[in-house]
Coordinates of N, CA and C in Angstrom, one line a residue:
X1028 N -9.4 46.9 -4.8 CA -9.7 45.5 -5.3 C -8.6 44.6 -4.8
X1029 N -8.9 43.5 -4.1 CA -7.9 42.6 -3.6 C -7.1 42.0 -4.7
X1030 N -5.8 41.6 -4.4 CA -5.0 40.9 -5.4 C -5.6 39.6 -5.8
X1031 N -5.5 39.2 -7.0 CA -6.1 38.0 -7.5 C -5.4 36.8 -6.8
X1032 N -6.2 35.7 -6.6 CA -5.6 34.4 -6.2 C -4.6 34.0 -7.3
X1033 N -3.5 33.4 -6.9 CA -2.5 33.0 -7.9 C -2.5 31.5 -7.9
X1034 N -2.7 30.9 -9.1 CA -2.8 29.5 -9.3 C -1.7 29.1 -10.3
X1035 N -0.8 28.1 -9.8 CA 0.2 27.6 -10.7 C -0.3 26.3 -11.3
X1036 N -0.2 26.2 -12.6 CA -0.6 25.0 -13.3 C 0.7 24.3 -13.8
X1037 N 1.0 23.2 -13.3 CA 2.2 22.5 -13.6 C 1.9 21.4 -14.6
X1038 N 2.5 21.4 -15.8 CA 2.1 20.4 -16.8 C 2.6 20.6 -18.2
X1039 N 3.6 21.4 -18.4 CA 4.2 21.5 -19.8 C 3.2 21.8 -20.8
X1040 N 2.7 23.0 -20.8 CA 1.6 23.4 -21.7 C 1.8 23.1 -23.1
X1041 N 0.7 22.5 -23.7 CA 0.7 22.2 -25.1 C -0.7 22.6 -25.7
X1042 N -0.7 23.7 -26.5 CA -2.0 24.2 -26.9 C -2.9 23.2 -27.6
X1043 N -2.3 22.3 -28.3 CA -3.2 21.3 -29.1 C -3.7 20.2 -28.2
X1044 N -3.2 20.1 -27.0 CA -3.6 19.0 -26.1 C -4.9 19.4 -25.4
X1045 N -6.0 18.6 -25.7 CA -7.3 19.0 -25.3 C -7.4 19.2 -23.8
X1046 N -6.9 18.4 -22.9 CA -7.1 18.7 -21.5 C -6.4 20.0 -21.1
X1047 N -5.4 20.4 -21.8 CA -4.8 21.7 -21.4 C -5.7 22.9 -21.7
X1048 N -6.3 22.9 -22.9 CA -7.2 23.9 -23.3 C -8.4 23.9 -22.3
X1049 N -8.9 22.7 -22.0 CA -10.0 22.6 -21.1 C -9.7 23.0 -19.7
X1050 N -8.4 22.9 -19.3 CA -8.0 23.4 -18.0 C -8.2 24.9 -17.9
X1051 N -7.7 25.6 -18.9 CA -7.9 27.1 -18.9 C -9.4 27.4 -18.9
X1052 N -10.2 26.7 -19.6 CA -11.6 27.0 -19.7 C -12.3 26.8 -18.3
X1053 N -11.9 25.7 -17.7 CA -12.5 25.3 -16.4 C -12.2 26.3 -15.3
X1054 N -11.0 26.8 -15.3 CA -10.6 27.8 -14.3 C -11.4 29.1 -14.5
X1055 N -11.6 29.5 -15.8 CA -12.4 30.7 -16.0 C -13.9 30.5 -15.6
X1056 N -14.4 29.3 -15.8 CA -15.8 29.0 -15.4 C -15.9 29.1 -13.9
X1057 N -14.9 28.5 -13.2 CA -15.0 28.6 -11.7 C -14.8 30.0 -11.2
X1058 N -13.9 30.7 -11.9 CA -13.7 32.1 -11.5 C -15.0 32.9 -11.6
X1059 N -15.7 32.8 -12.7 CA -16.9 33.5 -12.9 C -18.0 33.1 -11.9
X1060 N -18.1 31.8 -11.6 CA -19.1 31.3 -10.7 C -18.8 31.8 -9.2
X1061 N -17.6 31.9 -8.8 CA -17.3 32.3 -7.5 C -17.0 33.8 -7.3
X1062 N -16.9 34.5 -8.5 CA -16.7 35.9 -8.5 C -15.3 36.3 -7.8
X1063 N -14.4 35.4 -7.9 CA -13.0 35.6 -7.4 C -12.1 36.0 -8.5
X1064 N -11.2 37.0 -8.3 CA -10.2 37.2 -9.2 C -9.1 36.2 -9.1
X1065 N -8.8 35.5 -10.3 CA -7.8 34.4 -10.3 C -6.9 34.6 -11.4
X1066 N -5.6 34.6 -11.1 CA -4.5 34.7 -12.1 C -3.8 33.3 -12.2
X1067 N -3.8 32.7 -13.3 CA -3.2 31.3 -13.5 C -2.0 31.4 -14.4
X1068 N -0.9 30.7 -14.0 CA 0.3 30.6 -14.8 C 0.6 29.2 -15.0
X1069 N 0.9 28.8 -16.3 CA 1.4 27.5 -16.6 C 2.9 27.5 -16.3
X1070 N 3.4 26.5 -15.6 CA 4.8 26.4 -15.2 C 5.4 25.1 -15.7
X1071 N 6.4 25.2 -16.6 CA 7.0 23.9 -17.1 C 7.6 23.1 -15.9
X1072 N 7.5 21.8 -16.0 CA 8.1 21.0 -15.0 C 9.6 21.2 -14.9
X1073 N 10.3 21.5 -16.0 CA 11.7 21.7 -16.0 C 12.1 22.9 -15.2
X1074 N 11.2 23.9 -14.9 CA 11.4 25.0 -14.1 C 11.5 24.7 -12.6
X1075 N 11.1 23.4 -12.2 CA 10.9 23.1 -10.8 C 11.9 22.0 -10.4
X1076 N 12.9 21.7 -11.2 CA 13.9 20.7 -10.9 C 14.7 21.2 -9.7
X1077 N 15.0 22.5 -9.7 CA 15.7 23.0 -8.5 C 15.1 24.4 -8.2
X1078 N 15.2 24.8 -6.9 CA 14.6 26.1 -6.5 C 13.1 26.1 -6.6
X1079 N 12.4 24.9 -6.5 CA 11.0 24.9 -6.7 C 10.2 25.6 -5.6
X1080 N 10.8 25.6 -4.3 CA 10.1 26.3 -3.3 C 10.0 27.8 -3.5
X1081 N 11.1 28.4 -4.0 CA 11.1 29.8 -4.3 C 10.2 30.1 -5.5
X1082 N 10.1 29.2 -6.5 CA 9.3 29.4 -7.7 C 7.8 29.3 -7.3
X1083 N 7.4 28.5 -6.3 CA 6.0 28.3 -6.0 C 5.5 29.1 -4.8
X1084 N 6.4 29.8 -4.1 CA 6.1 30.4 -2.8 C 5.0 31.5 -2.9
X1085 N 4.8 32.1 -4.0 CA 3.8 33.2 -4.1 C 2.5 32.7 -4.7
X1086 N 2.3 31.4 -4.9 CA 1.1 30.8 -5.4 C 0.2 30.4 -4.3
X1087 N -1.1 30.6 -4.5 CA -2.1 30.2 -3.5 C -2.6 28.7 -3.6
X1088 N -2.4 28.2 -4.8 CA -2.8 26.8 -5.1 C -2.0 26.3 -6.3
X1089 N -1.9 25.0 -6.4 CA -1.2 24.3 -7.5 C -2.1 23.3 -8.1
X1090 N -2.1 23.2 -9.5 CA -2.8 22.2 -10.2 C -1.8 21.4 -11.0
X1091 N -1.7 20.1 -10.7 CA -0.8 19.3 -11.5 C -1.7 18.7 -12.7
X1092 N -1.5 19.3 -13.8 CA -2.4 19.1 -15.0 C -2.0 17.8 -15.7
X1093 N -2.9 17.3 -16.5 CA -2.6 16.1 -17.3 C -1.3 16.3 -18.2
X1094 N -0.5 15.3 -18.2 CA 0.6 15.2 -19.2 C 1.5 14.1 -18.7
X1095 N 1.7 13.1 -19.4 CA 2.6 12.0 -19.1 C 3.2 11.4 -20.4
X1096 N 4.5 11.3 -20.4 CA 5.4 11.7 -19.4 C 5.6 13.2 -19.4
X1097 N 5.9 13.8 -18.2 CA 6.2 15.2 -18.1 C 7.7 15.4 -18.6
X1098 N 8.0 16.6 -19.0 CA 9.4 16.9 -19.5 C 10.3 16.6 -18.3
X1099 N 9.9 16.8 -17.1 CA 10.7 16.5 -15.9 C 9.9 15.8 -14.9
X1100 N 10.0 14.5 -14.6 CA 9.3 13.9 -13.5 C 9.7 14.5 -12.2
X1101 N 11.0 14.8 -12.1 CA 11.5 15.4 -10.8 C 10.8 16.7 -10.5
X1102 N 10.6 17.6 -11.6 CA 9.9 18.9 -11.3 C 8.5 18.7 -10.9
X1103 N 7.8 17.7 -11.5 CA 6.4 17.5 -11.1 C 6.4 17.0 -9.7
X1104 N 7.2 16.0 -9.3 CA 7.2 15.5 -8.0 C 7.6 16.5 -6.9
X1105 N 8.5 17.4 -7.3 CA 8.9 18.5 -6.4 C 7.7 19.4 -6.1
X1106 N 6.9 19.7 -7.1 CA 5.7 20.6 -6.9 C 4.7 19.9 -6.0
X1107 N 4.5 18.6 -6.2 CA 3.6 17.9 -5.4 C 4.1 17.8 -3.9
X1108 N 5.3 17.5 -3.7 CA 5.9 17.4 -2.4 C 5.8 18.8 -1.7
X1109 N 6.0 19.9 -2.4 CA 5.9 21.2 -1.8 C 4.5 21.4 -1.3
X1110 N 3.5 21.1 -2.0 CA 2.1 21.3 -1.6 C 1.8 20.3 -0.4
X1111 N 2.2 19.1 -0.5 CA 1.9 18.1 0.6 C 2.5 18.6 1.9
X1112 N 3.7 19.1 1.9 CA 4.4 19.5 3.1 C 4.1 20.9 3.6
X1113 N 3.6 21.8 2.8 CA 3.4 23.2 3.2 C 1.9 23.5 3.4
X1114 N 1.0 22.6 3.0 CA -0.4 22.9 3.1 C -1.0 23.7 2.0
X1115 N -0.3 23.9 0.9 CA -0.8 24.6 -0.3 C -1.8 23.7 -1.0
X1116 N -3.0 24.2 -1.2 CA -4.0 23.4 -1.9 C -3.5 22.9 -3.2
X1117 N -3.8 21.6 -3.5 CA -3.4 21.0 -4.7 C -4.5 20.1 -5.3
X1118 N -4.6 20.2 -6.6 CA -5.4 19.3 -7.4 C -4.6 18.6 -8.5
X1119 N -4.6 17.3 -8.5 CA -3.8 16.6 -9.5 C -4.8 15.8 -10.4
X1120 N -4.8 16.0 -11.7 CA -5.7 15.3 -12.5 C -5.0 14.4 -13.6
X1121 N -5.5 13.2 -13.8 CA -5.0 12.3 -14.8 C -3.5 12.0 -14.5
X1122 N -2.6 12.5 -15.4 CA -1.1 12.3 -15.1 C -0.7 12.9 -13.8
X1123 N -1.4 14.0 -13.4 CA -1.1 14.6 -12.1 C -1.5 13.7 -11.0
X1124 N -2.6 12.9 -11.1 CA -2.9 12.0 -10.1 C -1.9 10.8 -10.0
X1125 N -1.5 10.4 -11.1 CA -0.5 9.3 -11.1 C 0.8 9.7 -10.4
X1126 N 1.2 11.0 -10.6 CA 2.4 11.4 -10.0 C 2.3 11.8 -8.5
X1127 N 1.0 12.1 -8.1 CA 0.8 12.2 -6.7 C 1.0 10.9 -6.0
X1128 N 0.6 9.8 -6.6 CA 0.8 8.5 -6.0 C 2.3 8.2 -5.9
X1129 N 3.0 8.5 -7.0 CA 4.5 8.2 -7.0 C 5.2 9.0 -5.9
X1130 N 4.9 10.3 -5.8 CA 5.5 11.2 -4.8 C 5.3 10.6 -3.4
X1131 N 4.1 10.2 -3.1 CA 3.7 9.7 -1.8 C 4.5 8.4 -1.5
X1132 N 4.5 7.6 -2.5 CA 5.2 6.3 -2.4 C 6.7 6.5 -2.1
X1133 N 7.3 7.5 -2.9 CA 8.7 7.8 -2.7 C 9.0 8.4 -1.3
X1134 N 8.3 9.4 -1.0 CA 8.7 10.3 0.2 C 8.0 10.0 1.5
X1135 N 6.9 9.3 1.4 CA 6.2 8.9 2.7 C 6.4 7.4 3.0
X1136 N 6.2 6.6 2.0 CA 6.3 5.1 2.2 C 7.8 4.7 2.1
X1137 N 8.6 5.6 1.5 CA 10.0 5.2 1.3 C 10.3 4.2 0.3
X1138 N 9.4 4.1 -0.7 CA 9.7 3.1 -1.8 C 10.3 3.9 -3.0
X1139 N 11.6 4.1 -2.8 CA 12.3 5.1 -3.7 C 12.5 4.5 -5.2
X1140 N 12.4 3.2 -5.3 CA 12.6 2.6 -6.6 C 11.4 2.3 -7.4
X1141 N 10.2 2.8 -6.9 CA 9.0 2.7 -7.7 C 8.9 3.7 -8.8
X1142 N 8.2 3.4 -9.9 CA 8.2 4.4 -11.0 C 6.9 4.3 -11.7
X1143 N 6.9 4.9 -12.9 CA 5.7 4.9 -13.8 C 6.0 4.1 -15.1
X1144 N 5.1 3.2 -15.4 CA 5.3 2.3 -16.5 C 5.5 3.0 -17.8
X1145 N 5.0 4.2 -18.0 CA 5.1 4.9 -19.3 C 6.5 5.4 -19.5
X1146 N 7.1 6.0 -18.4 CA 8.5 6.5 -18.5 C 9.6 5.5 -18.2
X1147 N 9.3 4.5 -17.4 CA 10.3 3.5 -17.0 C 9.6 2.1 -16.9
X1148 N 9.3 1.5 -18.0 CA 8.5 0.3 -18.0 C 9.2 -0.9 -17.4
X1149 N 10.6 -0.8 -17.3 CA 11.3 -2.0 -16.8 C 11.7 -1.8 -15.3
X1150 N 11.2 -0.7 -14.7 CA 11.5 -0.5 -13.2 C 11.1 -1.8 -12.4
X1151 N 11.8 -2.0 -11.4 CA 11.5 -3.2 -10.6 C 10.1 -3.1 -9.8
X1152 N 9.8 -1.9 -9.5 CA 8.5 -1.7 -8.8 C 7.7 -0.5 -9.5
X1153 N 6.6 -0.9 -10.0 CA 5.8 0.1 -10.8 C 4.5 0.4 -10.0
X1154 N 4.4 1.6 -9.5 CA 3.2 2.0 -8.8 C 2.1 2.4 -9.8
X1155 N 2.6 2.9 -11.0 CA 1.6 3.2 -12.1 C 1.8 2.2 -13.2
X1156 N 0.7 1.5 -13.6 CA 0.8 0.5 -14.6 C -0.2 0.7 -15.6
X1157 N -0.1 0.0 -16.8 CA -1.1 0.2 -17.8 C -2.5 -0.4 -17.3
X1158 N -3.5 0.3 -17.6 CA -4.9 -0.2 -17.3 C -5.2 -1.4 -18.2
X1159 N -6.0 -2.3 -17.6 CA -6.4 -3.5 -18.4 C -7.1 -3.1 -19.6
X1160 N -7.8 -2.0 -19.6 CA -8.5 -1.4 -20.7 C -8.4 0.1 -20.7
X1161 N -8.0 0.7 -21.8 CA -7.8 2.1 -21.9 C -9.1 2.8 -21.6
X1162 N -8.9 3.9 -20.8 CA -10.1 4.7 -20.4 C -10.2 6.0 -21.3
X1163 N -9.2 6.2 -22.2 CA -9.2 7.4 -22.9 C -10.5 7.6 -23.7
X1164 N -11.1 8.8 -23.5 CA -12.4 9.0 -24.2 C -13.6 8.4 -23.6
X1165 N -13.5 7.7 -22.5 CA -14.6 7.1 -21.9 C -15.2 7.9 -20.7
X1166 N -16.5 7.7 -20.5 CA -17.1 8.3 -19.4 C -17.7 7.2 -18.5
X1167 N -17.3 7.2 -17.2 CA -17.7 6.0 -16.4 C -18.0 6.5 -15.0
X1168 N -18.8 5.7 -14.3 CA -19.2 6.0 -13.0 C -18.1 5.9 -12.0
X1169 N -18.1 6.8 -11.0 CA -17.2 6.7 -9.9 C -18.0 6.7 -8.6
X1170 N -17.7 5.7 -7.8 CA -18.4 5.5 -6.5 C -17.6 6.3 -5.4
X1171 N -18.2 7.2 -4.7 CA -17.6 8.1 -3.7 C -17.8 7.5 -2.3
X1172 N -16.8 7.6 -1.5 CA -17.0 7.2 -0.1 C -18.0 8.1 0.6
X1173 N -19.1 7.5 1.1 CA -20.2 8.3 1.8 C -19.6 9.0 3.0
X1174 N -20.1 10.2 3.2 CA -19.8 11.1 4.3 C -18.3 11.6 4.2
X1175 N -17.6 11.4 3.1 CA -16.3 11.9 2.9 C -16.3 13.3 2.4
X1176 N -15.2 14.0 2.5 CA -15.1 15.4 2.0 C -15.3 15.4 0.5
X1177 N -14.9 14.3 -0.2 CA -15.2 14.2 -1.7 C -16.7 14.2 -1.9
X1178 N -17.4 13.4 -1.2 CA -18.9 13.3 -1.4 C -19.5 14.6 -1.1
X1179 N -19.0 15.3 0.0 CA -19.5 16.6 0.3 C -19.3 17.6 -0.8
X1180 N -18.2 17.6 -1.4 CA -17.9 18.6 -2.5 C -18.8 18.3 -3.7
X1181 N -19.1 17.1 -4.0 CA -20.0 16.7 -5.1 C -21.4 16.9 -4.7
X1182 N -21.8 16.7 -3.5 CA -23.2 16.5 -3.1 C -23.8 15.3 -3.6
X1183 N -23.0 14.2 -3.7 CA -23.5 12.9 -4.3 C -22.5 11.8 -3.8
X1184 N -22.9 10.6 -4.0 CA -22.0 9.5 -3.7 C -21.7 8.6 -5.0
X1185 N -22.3 9.0 -6.1 CA -21.9 8.4 -7.4 C -22.0 9.5 -8.5
X1186 N -20.9 9.6 -9.3 CA -20.8 10.6 -10.3 C -20.3 9.9 -11.6
X1187 N -20.5 10.6 -12.7 CA -20.0 10.1 -14.0 C -18.9 11.1 -14.4
X1188 N -17.7 10.5 -14.7 CA -16.5 11.4 -15.1 C -15.9 10.9 -16.4
X1189 N -15.2 11.8 -17.1 CA -14.5 11.4 -18.3 C -13.0 11.3 -18.1
X1190 N -12.4 10.4 -18.9 CA -11.0 10.0 -18.7 C -10.2 10.3 -20.0
X1191 N -8.9 10.4 -19.8 CA -8.0 10.7 -21.0 C -6.7 9.9 -20.8
X1192 N -6.8 8.7 -20.2 CA -5.6 8.0 -19.8 C -5.6 6.5 -20.1
X1193 N -4.4 6.0 -20.1 CA -4.1 4.6 -20.4 C -3.5 3.9 -19.2
X1194 N -3.2 4.7 -18.1 CA -2.4 4.2 -17.0 C -3.2 4.5 -15.7
X1195 N -2.9 3.7 -14.6 CA -3.6 3.9 -13.4 C -2.8 3.4 -12.2
X1196 N -3.3 3.5 -11.0 CA -2.6 3.0 -9.8 C -2.5 1.5 -9.8
X1197 N -1.4 1.0 -9.6 CA -1.2 -0.5 -9.4 C -2.0 -0.9 -8.2
X1198 N -3.0 -1.8 -8.4 CA -3.8 -2.2 -7.2 C -3.0 -2.8 -6.1
X1199 N -1.8 -3.3 -6.4 CA -1.0 -3.9 -5.3 C -0.5 -2.9 -4.3
X1200 N -0.5 -1.6 -4.7 CA -0.1 -0.5 -3.8 C -1.3 0.2 -3.2
X1201 N -2.5 0.0 -3.6 CA -3.6 0.8 -3.2 C -3.8 0.7 -1.7
X1202 N -3.8 -0.4 -1.1 CA -4.0 -0.5 0.3 C -2.9 0.2 1.1
X1203 N -1.7 0.1 0.7 CA -0.6 0.7 1.4 C -0.7 2.3 1.4
X1204 N -1.1 2.8 0.3 CA -1.3 4.3 0.2 C -2.4 4.7 1.1
X1205 N -3.5 4.0 1.0 CA -4.7 4.3 1.8 C -4.4 4.3 3.3
X1206 N -3.7 3.2 3.7 CA -3.5 3.1 5.2 C -2.5 4.1 5.7
X1207 N -1.6 4.6 4.8 CA -0.6 5.6 5.2 C -1.2 7.1 5.1
X1208 N -2.4 7.2 4.6 CA -3.0 8.6 4.7 C -3.4 9.1 3.3
X1209 N -2.9 8.6 2.2 CA -3.4 9.0 0.9 C -4.6 8.2 0.6
X1210 N -5.8 8.6 1.0 CA -7.0 7.8 1.1 C -7.6 7.6 -0.3
X1211 N -8.1 6.4 -0.5 CA -8.9 6.1 -1.8 C -10.3 6.4 -1.5
X1212 N -10.8 7.5 -2.0 CA -12.2 7.9 -1.7 C -13.1 7.9 -2.9
X1213 N -12.6 7.5 -4.0 CA -13.4 7.2 -5.2 C -12.9 6.0 -5.9
X1214 N -13.8 5.1 -6.3 CA -13.4 3.9 -7.0 C -14.3 3.6 -8.2
X1215 N -13.8 2.8 -9.1 CA -14.7 2.3 -10.2 C -15.5 1.1 -9.7
X1216 N -16.2 0.5 -10.7 CA -17.0 -0.6 -10.4 C -16.2 -1.8 -9.8
X1217 N -14.9 -1.9 -10.1 CA -14.1 -3.0 -9.7 C -13.3 -2.7 -8.4
X1218 N -13.6 -1.5 -7.8 CA -12.9 -1.1 -6.6 C -11.5 -0.5 -6.8
X1219 N -11.2 -0.2 -8.1 CA -9.9 0.4 -8.3 C -9.9 1.9 -8.1
X1220 N -8.8 2.4 -7.7 CA -8.7 3.8 -7.3 C -9.0 4.8 -8.4
X1221 N -9.8 5.8 -8.1 CA -10.1 6.9 -9.1 C -9.9 8.2 -8.5
X1222 N -10.1 8.3 -7.1 CA -9.9 9.6 -6.4 C -9.0 9.3 -5.2
X1223 N -8.0 10.1 -5.0 CA -7.1 10.0 -3.9 C -7.2 11.4 -3.1
X1224 N -7.1 11.3 -1.8 CA -7.2 12.5 -1.0 C -6.3 12.4 0.2
X1225 N -5.5 13.4 0.5 CA -4.6 13.3 1.7 C -5.3 13.8 2.9
X1226 N -5.2 12.9 4.0 CA -5.8 13.3 5.3 C -5.0 14.5 5.8
X1227 N -5.7 15.3 6.7 CA -5.1 16.3 7.4 C -4.4 17.4 6.5
X1228 N -5.0 17.7 5.4 CA -4.5 18.7 4.5 C -5.7 19.6 4.1
X1229 N -5.5 20.9 4.0 CA -6.6 21.8 3.6 C -7.3 21.4 2.3
X1230 N -6.5 20.9 1.3 CA -7.1 20.5 0.0 C -6.0 19.8 -0.8
X1231 N -6.0 18.5 -0.8 CA -5.0 17.7 -1.6 C -5.7 16.6 -2.2
X1232 N -6.2 16.8 -3.4 CA -7.1 15.8 -4.1 C -6.5 15.5 -5.5
X1233 N -6.5 14.2 -5.8 CA -6.0 13.7 -7.1 C -7.1 12.8 -7.7
X1234 N -7.3 13.0 -9.0 CA -8.3 12.2 -9.7 C -7.7 11.6 -11.0
X1235 N -7.9 10.3 -11.2 CA -7.5 9.7 -12.4 C -8.2 10.2 -13.6
X1236 N -9.5 10.6 -13.4 CA -10.2 11.2 -14.5 C -9.9 12.7 -14.7
X1237 N -10.5 13.3 -15.7 CA -10.1 14.7 -16.0 C -11.4 15.6 -15.8
X1238 N -11.5 16.2 -14.6 CA -12.7 16.9 -14.3 C -13.0 18.1 -15.2
X1239 N -11.9 18.7 -15.7 CA -12.1 19.9 -16.6 C -12.8 19.5 -17.9
X1240 N -12.9 18.2 -18.2 CA -13.6 17.8 -19.4 C -15.1 18.0 -19.3
X1241 N -15.6 17.9 -18.0 CA -17.1 17.9 -17.8 C -17.5 19.3 -17.2
X1242 N -16.6 20.2 -17.0 CA -16.9 21.5 -16.4 C -17.5 22.3 -17.5
X1243 N -18.6 23.1 -17.2 CA -19.2 23.9 -18.1 C -19.5 25.3 -17.5
X1244 N -19.8 26.3 -18.3 CA -20.1 27.6 -17.7 C -21.3 27.5 -16.7
X1245 N -22.3 26.7 -17.1 CA -23.5 26.6 -16.3 C -23.2 25.8 -15.0
X1246 N -22.3 24.8 -15.1 CA -22.0 23.9 -14.0 C -20.5 23.7 -13.9
X1247 N -19.8 24.7 -13.3 CA -18.4 24.5 -13.1 C -18.1 23.2 -12.2
X1248 N -17.0 22.5 -12.5 CA -16.8 21.3 -11.8 C -16.6 21.5 -10.3
X1249 N -17.3 20.7 -9.4 CA -17.1 21.0 -8.0 C -15.7 20.8 -7.4
X1250 N -14.9 20.0 -8.0 CA -13.5 19.9 -7.5 C -12.7 21.1 -7.8
X1251 N -13.0 21.7 -9.0 CA -12.2 22.9 -9.4 C -12.7 24.1 -8.5
X1252 N -14.0 24.2 -8.3 CA -14.5 25.2 -7.4 C -13.9 25.0 -6.0
X1253 N -13.8 23.7 -5.6 CA -13.2 23.4 -4.3 C -11.8 23.9 -4.1
X1254 N -11.0 23.7 -5.2 CA -9.6 24.1 -5.2 C -9.5 25.6 -5.0
X1255 N -10.3 26.4 -5.7 CA -10.2 27.8 -5.7 C -10.8 28.3 -4.3
X1256 N -11.8 27.7 -3.8 CA -12.3 28.1 -2.5 C -11.3 27.9 -1.4
X1257 N -10.6 26.7 -1.5 CA -9.6 26.4 -0.5 C -8.4 27.4 -0.6
X1258 N -8.0 27.8 -1.8 CA -7.0 28.8 -2.0 C -7.4 30.1 -1.3
X1259 N -8.6 30.5 -1.5 CA -9.2 31.7 -0.9 C -9.1 31.6 0.6
X1260 N -9.6 30.5 1.2 CA -9.6 30.4 2.6 C -8.2 30.4 3.2
X1261 N -7.3 29.7 2.6 CA -5.9 29.7 3.1 C -5.3 31.1 3.0
X1262 N -5.6 31.8 2.0 CA -5.1 33.2 1.9 C -5.6 34.0 3.1
X1263 N -6.9 33.9 3.3 CA -7.5 34.6 4.4 C -6.9 34.3 5.8
X1264 N -6.6 33.0 6.0 CA -6.0 32.5 7.2 C -4.6 33.1 7.4
X1265 N -3.8 33.2 6.3 CA -2.5 33.8 6.3 C -2.6 35.2 6.7
X1266 N -3.6 35.9 6.1 CA -3.7 37.3 6.4 C -4.0 37.6 7.8
X1267 N -4.9 36.8 8.4 CA -5.3 36.9 9.8 C -4.1 36.6 10.7
X1268 N -3.3 35.6 10.3 CA -2.1 35.3 11.1 C -1.1 36.4 11.1
X1269 N -0.9 37.0 10.0 CA 0.1 38.1 9.8 C -0.4 39.4 10.5
X1270 N -1.7 39.5 10.7 CA -2.2 40.8 11.3 C -1.7 41.0 12.7

């Protein structure tokens, strides 16, 4: 029997936090649907402040799970950068999506003084700001870019997703991120970013919504299925290269 795929879930696990329990459930639903052996570990962000490459090197994929503020923003950003630079499949949801945008702004656009309004509300440049209306507990339509990889994963160009957040991408930075390669491939009715995807990466997707909330045993969420499939493909490619 092949070794199970190894999935690192970064997000300071809190049993009573609904999105965390739903993350575990969604992984199990996807595992059963794909008939892949998957072993998932929750990794505290504080474990990734230093030595993060060694800590993550044996994982086939990383999920930056909801939680903001994280116990260590540095740890969360280190995990995201590791995946962005090494090609490890990554899914960032809710707070994970927000920190994907921050990491890209810091290390690709060079905006080192931008921050998150929840952890540093007085920062001079806020890439993550309070939403005009809280989305926590709401289910809303997301328009997907036609013919994109996101639309292909869903098999649709409009989907309904659930949220658990009060913060989102500052629209002032949306165009700069998109033009630099962190593409906005899903938006709300007002054109504000809801799904981000990195060009030229095996799987690097971030959603402001929480896909694990709508995943069910009968219909595992397509983005979670996509993450695990991408991890499987990347492992196969590494095996062929090593042979």
